[in-house]
Tab-separated table of C-alpha atoms in Angstrom:
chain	number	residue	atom	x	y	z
A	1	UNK	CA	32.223	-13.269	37.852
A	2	UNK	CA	28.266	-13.532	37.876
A	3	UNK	CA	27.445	-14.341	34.960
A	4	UNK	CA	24.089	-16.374	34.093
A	5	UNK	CA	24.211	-17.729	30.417
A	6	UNK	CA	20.599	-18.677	28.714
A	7	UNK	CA	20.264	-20.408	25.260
A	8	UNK	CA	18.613	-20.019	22.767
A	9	UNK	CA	18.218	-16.198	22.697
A	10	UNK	CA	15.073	-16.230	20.813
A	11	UNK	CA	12.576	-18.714	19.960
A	12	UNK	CA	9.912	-19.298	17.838
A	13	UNK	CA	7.687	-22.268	18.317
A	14	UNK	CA	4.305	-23.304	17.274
A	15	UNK	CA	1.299	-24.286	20.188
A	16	UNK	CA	2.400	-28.178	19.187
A	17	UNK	CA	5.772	-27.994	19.759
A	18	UNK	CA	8.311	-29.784	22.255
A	19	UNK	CA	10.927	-27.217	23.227
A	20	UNK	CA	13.283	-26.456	26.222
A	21	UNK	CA	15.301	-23.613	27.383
A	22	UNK	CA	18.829	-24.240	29.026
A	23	UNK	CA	20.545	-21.844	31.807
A	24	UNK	CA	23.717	-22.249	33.406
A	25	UNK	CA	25.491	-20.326	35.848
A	26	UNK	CA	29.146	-21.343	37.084
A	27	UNK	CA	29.390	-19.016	40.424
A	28	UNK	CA	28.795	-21.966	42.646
A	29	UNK	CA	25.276	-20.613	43.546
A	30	UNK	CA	22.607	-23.099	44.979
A	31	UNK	CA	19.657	-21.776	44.001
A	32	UNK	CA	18.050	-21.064	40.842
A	33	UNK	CA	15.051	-19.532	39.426
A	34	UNK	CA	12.687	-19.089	36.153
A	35	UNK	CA	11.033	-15.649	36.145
A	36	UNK	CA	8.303	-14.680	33.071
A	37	UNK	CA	8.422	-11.179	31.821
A	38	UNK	CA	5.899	-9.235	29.551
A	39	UNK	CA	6.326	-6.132	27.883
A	40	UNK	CA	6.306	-3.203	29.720
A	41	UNK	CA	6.059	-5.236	32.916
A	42	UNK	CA	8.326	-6.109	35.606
A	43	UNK	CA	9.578	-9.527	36.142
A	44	UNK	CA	7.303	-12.890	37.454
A	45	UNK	CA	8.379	-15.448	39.630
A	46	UNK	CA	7.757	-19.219	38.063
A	47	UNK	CA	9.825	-21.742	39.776
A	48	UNK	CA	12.387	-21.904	42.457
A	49	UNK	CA	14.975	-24.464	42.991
A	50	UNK	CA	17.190	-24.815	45.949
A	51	UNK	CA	19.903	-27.792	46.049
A	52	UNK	CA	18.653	-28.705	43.478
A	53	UNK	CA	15.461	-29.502	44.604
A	54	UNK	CA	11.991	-27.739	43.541
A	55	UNK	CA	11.108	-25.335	46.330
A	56	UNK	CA	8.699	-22.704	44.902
A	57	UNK	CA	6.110	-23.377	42.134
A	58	UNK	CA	4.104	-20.122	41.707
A	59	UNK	CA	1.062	-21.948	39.966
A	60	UNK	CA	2.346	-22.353	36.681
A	61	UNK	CA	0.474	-24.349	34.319
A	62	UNK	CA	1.718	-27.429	33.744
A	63	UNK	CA	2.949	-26.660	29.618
A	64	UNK	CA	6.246	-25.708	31.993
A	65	UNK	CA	7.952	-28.438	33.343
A	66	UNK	CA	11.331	-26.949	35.499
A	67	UNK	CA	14.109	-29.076	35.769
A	68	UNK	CA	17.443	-28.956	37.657
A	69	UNK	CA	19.942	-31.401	36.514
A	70	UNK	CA	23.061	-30.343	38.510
A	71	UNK	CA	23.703	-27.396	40.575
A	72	UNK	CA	25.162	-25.446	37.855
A	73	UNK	CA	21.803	-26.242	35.203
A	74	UNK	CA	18.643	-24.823	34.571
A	75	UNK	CA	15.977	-26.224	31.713
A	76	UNK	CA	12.471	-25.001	31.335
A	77	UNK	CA	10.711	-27.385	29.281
A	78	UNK	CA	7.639	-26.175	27.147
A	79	UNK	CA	5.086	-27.720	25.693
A	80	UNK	CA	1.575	-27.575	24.143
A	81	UNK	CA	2.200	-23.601	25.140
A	82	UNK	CA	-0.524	-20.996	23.738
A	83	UNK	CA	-0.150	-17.427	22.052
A	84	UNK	CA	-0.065	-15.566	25.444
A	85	UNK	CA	3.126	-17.521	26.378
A	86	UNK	CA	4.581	-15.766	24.147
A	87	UNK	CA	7.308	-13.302	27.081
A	88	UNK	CA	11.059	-12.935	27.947
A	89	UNK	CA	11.981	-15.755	29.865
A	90	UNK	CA	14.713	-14.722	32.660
A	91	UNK	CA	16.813	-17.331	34.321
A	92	UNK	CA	18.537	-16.234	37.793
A	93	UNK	CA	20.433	-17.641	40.445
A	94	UNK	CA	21.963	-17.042	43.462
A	95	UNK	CA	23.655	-18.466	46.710
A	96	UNK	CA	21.688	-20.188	48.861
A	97	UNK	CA	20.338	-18.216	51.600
A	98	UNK	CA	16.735	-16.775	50.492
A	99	UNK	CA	18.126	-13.590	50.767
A	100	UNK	CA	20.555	-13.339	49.126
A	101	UNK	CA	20.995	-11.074	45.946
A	102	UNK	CA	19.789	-12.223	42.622
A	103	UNK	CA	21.463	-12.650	39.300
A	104	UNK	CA	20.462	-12.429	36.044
A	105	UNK	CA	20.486	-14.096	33.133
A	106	UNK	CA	19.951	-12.237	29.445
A	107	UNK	CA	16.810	-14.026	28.783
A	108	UNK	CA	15.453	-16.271	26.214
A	109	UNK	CA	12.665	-14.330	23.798
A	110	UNK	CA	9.560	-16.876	23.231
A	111	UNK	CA	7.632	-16.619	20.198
A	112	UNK	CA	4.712	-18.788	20.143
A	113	UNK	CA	2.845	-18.788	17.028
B	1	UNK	CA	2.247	-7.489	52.441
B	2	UNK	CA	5.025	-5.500	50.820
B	3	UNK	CA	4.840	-3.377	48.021
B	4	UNK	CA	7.255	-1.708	46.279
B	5	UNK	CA	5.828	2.114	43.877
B	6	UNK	CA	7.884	3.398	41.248
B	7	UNK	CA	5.681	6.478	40.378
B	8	UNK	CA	7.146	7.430	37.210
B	9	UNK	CA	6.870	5.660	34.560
B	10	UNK	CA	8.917	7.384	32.162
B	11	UNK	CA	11.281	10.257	32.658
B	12	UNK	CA	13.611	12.096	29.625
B	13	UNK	CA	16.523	13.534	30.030
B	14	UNK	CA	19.294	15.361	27.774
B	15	UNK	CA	22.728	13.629	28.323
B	16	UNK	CA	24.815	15.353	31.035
B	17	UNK	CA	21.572	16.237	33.186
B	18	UNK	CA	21.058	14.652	36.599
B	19	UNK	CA	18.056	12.472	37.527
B	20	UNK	CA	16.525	10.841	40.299
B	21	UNK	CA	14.331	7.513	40.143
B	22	UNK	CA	11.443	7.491	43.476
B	23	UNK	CA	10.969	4.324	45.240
B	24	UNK	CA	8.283	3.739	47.672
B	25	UNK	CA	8.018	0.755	49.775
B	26	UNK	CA	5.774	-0.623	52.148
B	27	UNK	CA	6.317	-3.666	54.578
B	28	UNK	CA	5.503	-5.006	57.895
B	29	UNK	CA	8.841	-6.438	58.231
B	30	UNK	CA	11.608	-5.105	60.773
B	31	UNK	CA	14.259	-6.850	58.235
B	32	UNK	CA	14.412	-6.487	54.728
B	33	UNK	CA	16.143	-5.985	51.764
B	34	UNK	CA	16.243	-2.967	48.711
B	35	UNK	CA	17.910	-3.556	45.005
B	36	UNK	CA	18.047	-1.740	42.101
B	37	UNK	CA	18.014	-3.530	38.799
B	38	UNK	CA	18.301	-1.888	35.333
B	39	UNK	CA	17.272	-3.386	32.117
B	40	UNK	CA	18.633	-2.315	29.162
B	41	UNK	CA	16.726	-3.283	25.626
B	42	UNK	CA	18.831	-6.441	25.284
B	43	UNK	CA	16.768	-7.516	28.222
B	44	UNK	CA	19.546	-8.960	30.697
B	45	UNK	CA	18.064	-7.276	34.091
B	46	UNK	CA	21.684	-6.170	35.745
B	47	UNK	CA	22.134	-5.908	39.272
B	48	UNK	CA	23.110	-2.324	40.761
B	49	UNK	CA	22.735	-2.278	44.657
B	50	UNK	CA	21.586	-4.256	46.949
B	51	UNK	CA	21.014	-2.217	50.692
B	52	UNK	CA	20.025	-3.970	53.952
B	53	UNK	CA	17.237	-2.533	56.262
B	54	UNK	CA	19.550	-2.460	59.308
B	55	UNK	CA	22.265	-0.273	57.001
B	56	UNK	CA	21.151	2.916	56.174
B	57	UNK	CA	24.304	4.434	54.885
B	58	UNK	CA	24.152	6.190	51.567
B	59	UNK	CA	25.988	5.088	48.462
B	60	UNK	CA	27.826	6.378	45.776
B	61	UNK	CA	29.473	4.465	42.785
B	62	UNK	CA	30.810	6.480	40.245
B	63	UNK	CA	28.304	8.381	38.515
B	64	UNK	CA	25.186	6.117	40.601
B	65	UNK	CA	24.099	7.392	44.080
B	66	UNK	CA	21.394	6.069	46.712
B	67	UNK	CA	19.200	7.511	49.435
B	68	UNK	CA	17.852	5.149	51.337
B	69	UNK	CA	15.323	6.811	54.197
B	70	UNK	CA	13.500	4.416	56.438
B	71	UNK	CA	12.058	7.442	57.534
B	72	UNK	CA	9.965	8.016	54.097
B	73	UNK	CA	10.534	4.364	53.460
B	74	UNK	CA	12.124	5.315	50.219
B	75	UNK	CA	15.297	3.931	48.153
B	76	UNK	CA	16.109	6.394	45.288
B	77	UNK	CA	18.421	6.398	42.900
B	78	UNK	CA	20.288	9.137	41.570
B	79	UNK	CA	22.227	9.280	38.059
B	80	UNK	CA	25.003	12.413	37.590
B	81	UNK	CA	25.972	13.436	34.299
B	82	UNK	CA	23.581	11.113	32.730
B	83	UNK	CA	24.681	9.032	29.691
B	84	UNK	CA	22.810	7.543	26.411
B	85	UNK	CA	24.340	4.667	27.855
B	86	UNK	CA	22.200	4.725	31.059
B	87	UNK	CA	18.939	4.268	28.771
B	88	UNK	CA	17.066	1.363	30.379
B	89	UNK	CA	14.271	0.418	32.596
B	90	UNK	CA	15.424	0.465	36.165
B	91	UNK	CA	13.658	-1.403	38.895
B	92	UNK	CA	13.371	-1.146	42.256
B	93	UNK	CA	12.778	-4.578	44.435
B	94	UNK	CA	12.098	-5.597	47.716
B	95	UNK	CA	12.491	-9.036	49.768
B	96	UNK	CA	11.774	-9.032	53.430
B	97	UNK	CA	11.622	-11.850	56.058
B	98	UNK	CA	7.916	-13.230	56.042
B	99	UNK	CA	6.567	-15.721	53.563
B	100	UNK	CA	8.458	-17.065	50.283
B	101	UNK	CA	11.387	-14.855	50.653
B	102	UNK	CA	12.777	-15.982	47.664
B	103	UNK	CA	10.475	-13.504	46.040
B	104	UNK	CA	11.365	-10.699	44.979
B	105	UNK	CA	8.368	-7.702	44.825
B	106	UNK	CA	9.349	-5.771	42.189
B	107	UNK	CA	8.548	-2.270	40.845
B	108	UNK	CA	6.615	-1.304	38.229
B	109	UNK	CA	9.811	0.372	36.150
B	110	UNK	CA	10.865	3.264	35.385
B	111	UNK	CA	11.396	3.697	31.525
B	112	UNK	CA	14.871	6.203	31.709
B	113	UNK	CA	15.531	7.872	28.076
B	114	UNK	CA	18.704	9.774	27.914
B	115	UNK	CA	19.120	11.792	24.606
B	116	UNK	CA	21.810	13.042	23.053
């Protein structure tokens, strides 16, 4: 089974609000990432977590704040974000060797008005 | 530092043609590591193949095939008997060894339209 679950599937929030995305994956995988995608672009690394622990930041304003509750959880909290934040957000995660294969999640679709 | 060229951007096909999607990569690495990823409009990027630099067999699964050529440093993909079902944006990544290698490089796309 690899299976990556995100909620919600879309969102719509305005440049005040408090909001979080949630991601879960139940494979027993020790890392986990947050990737950013625009339309008719490929995927963009955000944050990293491995064991739980933030291990790659990829200069992301600080409107996202990553956290990693458990080994199986994911949030991506969001705040103050602007128009241009506005992207598919992809969750991933996969065992814990760097390279090892990535799996995806069906993404959370931000609307920020 | 790596790089990873999918030329074509878009490519059409009528359903039961064959077609192949170019990769191009570059790195300085010895080691590294090839996927294919396609993304279909729900957005959930699906995992394909994954293909180690040290294994250059060829794959096939099912109606999917890969080339992989050090020699060209190239990793295509071929579809037979393509489907509407195999509409999507396919990507092609690359890790290797040096720096963050949690990251993956990705292609640029390839937008794949099968009609009916």
């Amino acid at each position: 089974d690899t299976e990556v679950t995100q909620t919600p599937k879309h969102l719509v929030m305005g440049m005040t609000n408090k909001k979080s995305l949630k991601c879960e994956q139940h494979m027993g995988h020790r890392a986990m990432y947050w990737y950013k995608q625009k339309a008719k672009k490929p995927p963009e690394l955000m944050f990293v977590y491995s064991y739980e622990k933030l291990s790659i930041n990829e200069s992301v304003p600080s409107r996202f704040s990553p956290e990693c509750p458990n080994s199986s959880l994911l949030n991506l909290h969001l705040h103050a974000l602007q128009p241009e934040d506005s992207a598919l957000y992809l969750c991933a995660s996969s065992r814990a060797g760097r390279t090892d294969t990535q799996y995806f999640g069906p993404g959370t679709r931000l609307t920020v008005l | 530092a790596q790089k990873v060229t999918q030329a074509q951007t878009e490519i059409s096909v009528v359903e039961k043609e064959d077609v192949t999607l170019d990769c191009v990569y570059e790195t300085r690495d010895t080691t590294y590591y090839l996927f294919w990823y396609k993304q279909p409009p729900s957005g959930e990027l699906v995992f394909l193949i994954r293909r180690n630099s040290f294994d250059e067999q060829n794959e096939i699964s099912g109606r999917y095939s890969w080339n992989f050529q050090k020699s060209t440093s190239s990793f295509n993909f071929t579809i037979t008997a393509s489907q509407v079902v195999d509409s999507a944006v396919y990507f092609c990544a690359l890790r290797d060894s040096g720096g963050s290698n949690y990251k993956l490089t990705f292609g640029k796309g390839t937008l794949l339209t099968v009609n009916p």
